[in-house]
Each structure stands twice: as C-alpha cells, then as structure tokens.
C-alpha cells in the first residue's frame, strides 16, 4: 500500500501548490483544448461533473472515477465551439468495477484562415488544429478508494509551425460513509512539449476538486454537486450542477460556472433506449460570442 499512499500524497501536494501560487514558466500556455468538455453531458453540467452516471467519457475529467460503475460503451460527440471552431471526440470506456480502461481521441479544428500580406492581400490560407490521443487506466484499491491515470500524446499546428507534447493526469476518488456521495481530486495536464517557433509551449496545468451527492426519489435520482478548479495561469474557479434521471431512460441537466470568462449557464438532456444513447448540451456565452451546442451518440453493451 506504500506506493498508493505516495501517489495520493503527490496529488494532494500538487493541488496545494496550485492553490497557493503559480508555477514559474518561461513559455506560453498552449493545448487549451484539454480543458474543453468532451461530451454534451459534461458541457450541460457546467463543464465538469465527472460524478454524473451519464457522463460517458468522465475519465477525461477525473481519471479515477470511471471504475465505480460496471459498464462498457463507445461514442462520438461533436461540439460547435466558439466562433468557427469544431470539437470532435471519439471514446471507448470499459469498467469491471475492479478496474477501468478507456481511450479518447480529441480533435479541435479552427477551420480555414486566410493568410494576408502587409498590404492586406490574400496570399494563401492555413487550417490550425489541436489533436490529442489519450488512454486511461484506473483501479479500485479499497472498497471506497480509487486511483486513476491518463496518458496521452498531443499535437498542435498553427500555419507552418507545430508542436508535439506528452500529457498525464492523476486522479483519486473516495466514497465517504454517506450514501451515494463522491469526493474526487485530480491534477491534470502534467507534461511537456516541443517548441513552436523557438518558443516553449507549456501545458495548462490545473487541479480539480469535485463533491457530489445523489438522492433517490422513487424511480428517479437527483444528483447535486460542486467543483473547484485552479488553473496554473488563472484565478480559482467554481461550478455547481444538478442532474435528474428517470429509470435510466431520461436525463435532465443544468449547471452554472463561477468566475469563468465566457459562458456561465448551461443545460441539456439525454435519452437512453435499449443500448443506444443520445445527448445534447448547451452553454451560454457572453461578449457577443455565439452559444455552444454539443451532440453525442453512444452505444452501451
């Protein structure tokens, strides 16, 4: 058990470091797509909420939590992100309740951008993109404690310049002696990358703390939760969310983001019929940006 205690201690230490100060860095933070919700359920639940049973790619947010419930699923999601950007995700998730294995492919496309000279004449075009492939493994270490690890390869391209990176996420989930309660801690985006135009590109390191409580009401279940996040280059942020499910067939979701620039309110719904699932998520935006819409299809077997 010694290595498990060391890992948990490392996660807590890194979280405290982020909470009380920024880590010095000579480069610019890139690979921001790592913080975008990977499915509509997460988007609707204020952009986090790994505790929701309907968040099929929850391991991307909290590496340890997907082991808790036995399931196997595949899915694809597409999000119309800010302005002309499109965010597409494909995932696979398999949990035996003793361990979990997951795969996630993320692709953020910025469309085609015109390239102009100093006089304003069009001299060409380019298509920036962010691409990431990630694998997850998590396991149950005691009946109430779970550990998880994500490891991935990143690629970022802007015009003729590009950068390749490696990223790691560490997660810990505890089930307190209170029915249907989860407490989770994660450190995400630990890693490094190559230089772009002779300038270092640092990953957006952050720490997350999530707490949720489920309440059963006849054939329905209400989940309420809150999260606190500390990005390395931004102030402390928070979210609150709620999800109402009925017979594991219909899911209604809502969330609110605190101290975030951009969207604040979010909402969505999900439908499960036999082995198939359809999810929709919406998030409001400010500063004359269009609202965000996300749609996903999944198969559960």
Coordinates of N, CA and C in Angstrom, one line a residue, residues 7 11 34 38-39 42 47-52 55-68 93 100 102 104 106 134-139 145-150 168-175 182-189 206-212 227-229:
X7 N 1.3 8.0 -4.1 CA 0.6 8.6 -5.2 C -0.4 9.6 -4.8
X11 N -0.6 13.8 -5.4 CA -1.7 14.5 -6.0 C -2.1 15.7 -5.0
X34 N -7.5 20.9 -24.0 CA -7.5 19.9 -23.0 C -8.6 20.2 -21.9
X38 N -15.6 17.1 -23.1 CA -15.5 16.1 -24.1 C -16.8 15.5 -24.6
X39 N -17.9 15.8 -23.9 CA -19.2 15.3 -24.3 C -20.3 16.3 -23.8
X42 N -21.2 16.5 -19.9 CA -20.3 17.4 -19.1 C -20.5 18.8 -19.4
X47 N -19.6 22.0 -17.4 CA -18.3 21.7 -18.0 C -17.4 20.8 -17.2
X48 N -17.9 20.3 -16.1 CA -17.2 19.3 -15.3 C -18.1 18.1 -15.0
X49 N -18.4 18.0 -13.7 CA -19.3 16.9 -13.2 C -18.9 15.5 -13.6
X50 N -17.7 15.0 -13.3 CA -17.4 13.7 -13.6 C -18.2 12.6 -12.8
X51 N -18.9 13.1 -11.8 CA -19.7 12.2 -11.0 C -21.0 11.7 -11.6
X52 N -21.5 12.4 -12.7 CA -22.7 12.0 -13.3 C -22.6 10.7 -14.0
X55 N -22.2 10.9 -17.8 CA -21.0 11.4 -18.4 C -20.2 10.3 -18.9
X56 N -20.3 9.9 -20.1 CA -19.7 8.6 -20.6 C -18.2 8.7 -20.7
X57 N -17.7 9.9 -21.0 CA -16.2 10.0 -21.0 C -15.7 10.7 -19.8
X58 N -16.2 10.4 -18.6 CA -15.8 11.0 -17.4 C -14.4 10.9 -17.0
X59 N -13.7 9.8 -17.5 CA -12.3 9.6 -17.2 C -11.4 10.7 -17.7
X60 N -11.9 11.4 -18.7 CA -11.1 12.5 -19.3 C -11.1 13.7 -18.3
X61 N -12.1 13.8 -17.4 CA -12.1 14.8 -16.4 C -11.5 14.4 -15.1
X62 N -11.9 13.2 -14.7 CA -11.4 12.6 -13.4 C -10.9 11.2 -13.7
X63 N -9.6 10.9 -13.7 CA -9.1 9.6 -14.2 C -9.5 8.4 -13.3
X64 N -9.9 8.7 -12.1 CA -10.2 7.5 -11.2 C -11.7 7.1 -11.2
X65 N -12.6 7.9 -11.6 CA -14.0 7.8 -11.3 C -14.7 6.7 -12.1
X66 N -14.2 6.4 -13.3 CA -15.0 5.5 -14.2 C -15.0 4.1 -13.8
X67 N -14.2 3.7 -12.8 CA -14.1 2.3 -12.3 C -15.4 2.0 -11.5
X68 N -16.0 3.0 -10.9 CA -17.0 2.8 -9.9 C -18.2 1.9 -10.4
X93 N -14.9 3.1 -23.4 CA -14.8 3.0 -22.0 C -15.3 1.6 -21.5
X100 N -10.7 -0.1 -14.8 CA -11.3 0.6 -16.0 C -10.2 0.9 -17.0
X102 N -9.9 3.0 -20.8 CA -10.6 3.9 -21.7 C -9.6 4.5 -22.7
X104 N -9.5 7.9 -25.7 CA -10.2 9.1 -26.1 C -9.4 9.8 -27.2
X106 N -9.3 13.3 -29.4 CA -9.9 14.7 -29.4 C -9.3 15.5 -30.6
X134 N -5.5 9.8 -26.0 CA -5.3 9.6 -24.6 C -5.8 8.2 -24.2
X135 N -5.1 7.5 -23.3 CA -5.5 6.3 -22.7 C -5.7 6.4 -21.2
X136 N -6.7 5.7 -20.6 CA -6.9 5.8 -19.2 C -6.9 4.4 -18.6
X137 N -6.3 4.3 -17.4 CA -6.4 3.1 -16.6 C -6.6 3.5 -15.1
X138 N -7.6 2.9 -14.5 CA -7.9 3.2 -13.1 C -8.3 1.9 -12.4
X139 N -8.2 1.9 -11.1 CA -8.5 0.6 -10.4 C -9.0 1.0 -9.0
X145 N -12.0 3.5 -2.2 CA -11.0 4.4 -2.8 C -10.5 3.9 -4.2
X146 N -10.3 4.9 -5.1 CA -10.0 4.6 -6.5 C -8.9 5.5 -6.9
X147 N -7.9 4.9 -7.7 CA -6.9 5.7 -8.3 C -6.9 5.6 -9.8
X148 N -6.5 6.6 -10.5 CA -6.6 6.6 -12.0 C -5.4 7.4 -12.6
X149 N -5.1 7.0 -13.8 CA -4.0 7.7 -14.6 C -4.4 7.8 -16.0
X150 N -4.3 9.0 -16.6 CA -4.4 9.2 -18.0 C -3.0 9.5 -18.6
X168 N -0.1 13.9 -18.9 CA -0.5 12.9 -17.9 C -1.5 13.6 -16.9
X169 N -2.5 12.8 -16.5 CA -3.5 13.2 -15.5 C -3.5 12.2 -14.3
X170 N -3.5 12.7 -13.1 CA -3.6 11.8 -11.9 C -4.9 12.0 -11.2
X171 N -5.6 11.0 -10.8 CA -6.9 11.2 -10.1 C -7.1 10.2 -8.9
X172 N -7.9 10.7 -8.0 CA -8.2 10.0 -6.8 C -9.7 10.2 -6.4
X173 N -10.4 9.2 -6.2 CA -11.8 9.3 -5.8 C -12.1 8.5 -4.5
X174 N -12.8 9.1 -3.6 CA -13.2 8.5 -2.3 C -14.7 8.5 -2.2
X175 N -15.2 7.3 -1.7 CA -16.6 7.2 -1.4 C -16.8 7.3 0.1
X182 N -19.6 11.2 -3.5 CA -18.3 11.0 -4.1 C -17.5 12.3 -3.8
X183 N -16.2 12.1 -3.5 CA -15.2 13.2 -3.4 C -14.0 12.8 -4.2
X184 N -13.6 13.7 -5.1 CA -12.6 13.4 -6.0 C -11.6 14.6 -6.1
X185 N -10.3 14.2 -6.4 CA -9.2 15.2 -6.6 C -8.4 14.7 -7.8
X186 N -8.1 15.7 -8.6 CA -7.3 15.4 -9.8 C -6.3 16.5 -10.1
X187 N -5.1 16.1 -10.6 CA -4.2 17.0 -11.2 C -4.1 16.7 -12.7
X188 N -4.4 17.6 -13.5 CA -4.4 17.4 -15.0 C -3.4 18.2 -15.8
X189 N -3.1 17.6 -16.9 CA -2.2 18.3 -17.9 C -0.8 18.4 -17.4
X206 N -3.6 22.2 -14.1 CA -4.7 22.6 -13.2 C -5.0 21.5 -12.2
X207 N -5.6 21.9 -11.1 CA -6.1 21.0 -10.0 C -7.6 21.1 -9.9
X208 N -8.3 20.0 -9.7 CA -9.7 19.9 -9.6 C -10.1 19.2 -8.3
X209 N -11.2 19.7 -7.7 CA -11.8 19.1 -6.5 C -13.3 19.0 -6.8
X210 N -13.9 17.8 -6.7 CA -15.3 17.6 -7.0 C -16.0 16.9 -5.8
X211 N -17.2 17.3 -5.5 CA -18.0 16.7 -4.5 C -19.4 16.6 -5.0
X212 N -20.1 15.4 -4.8 CA -21.4 15.3 -5.3 C -22.2 14.4 -4.3
X227 N -17.8 21.8 -7.9 CA -16.4 21.6 -8.2 C -15.7 22.9 -8.1
X228 N -14.4 22.7 -7.7 CA -13.5 23.9 -7.6 C -12.2 23.5 -8.5
X229 N -11.8 24.5 -9.3 CA -10.6 24.2 -10.2 C -9.7 25.4 -10.0

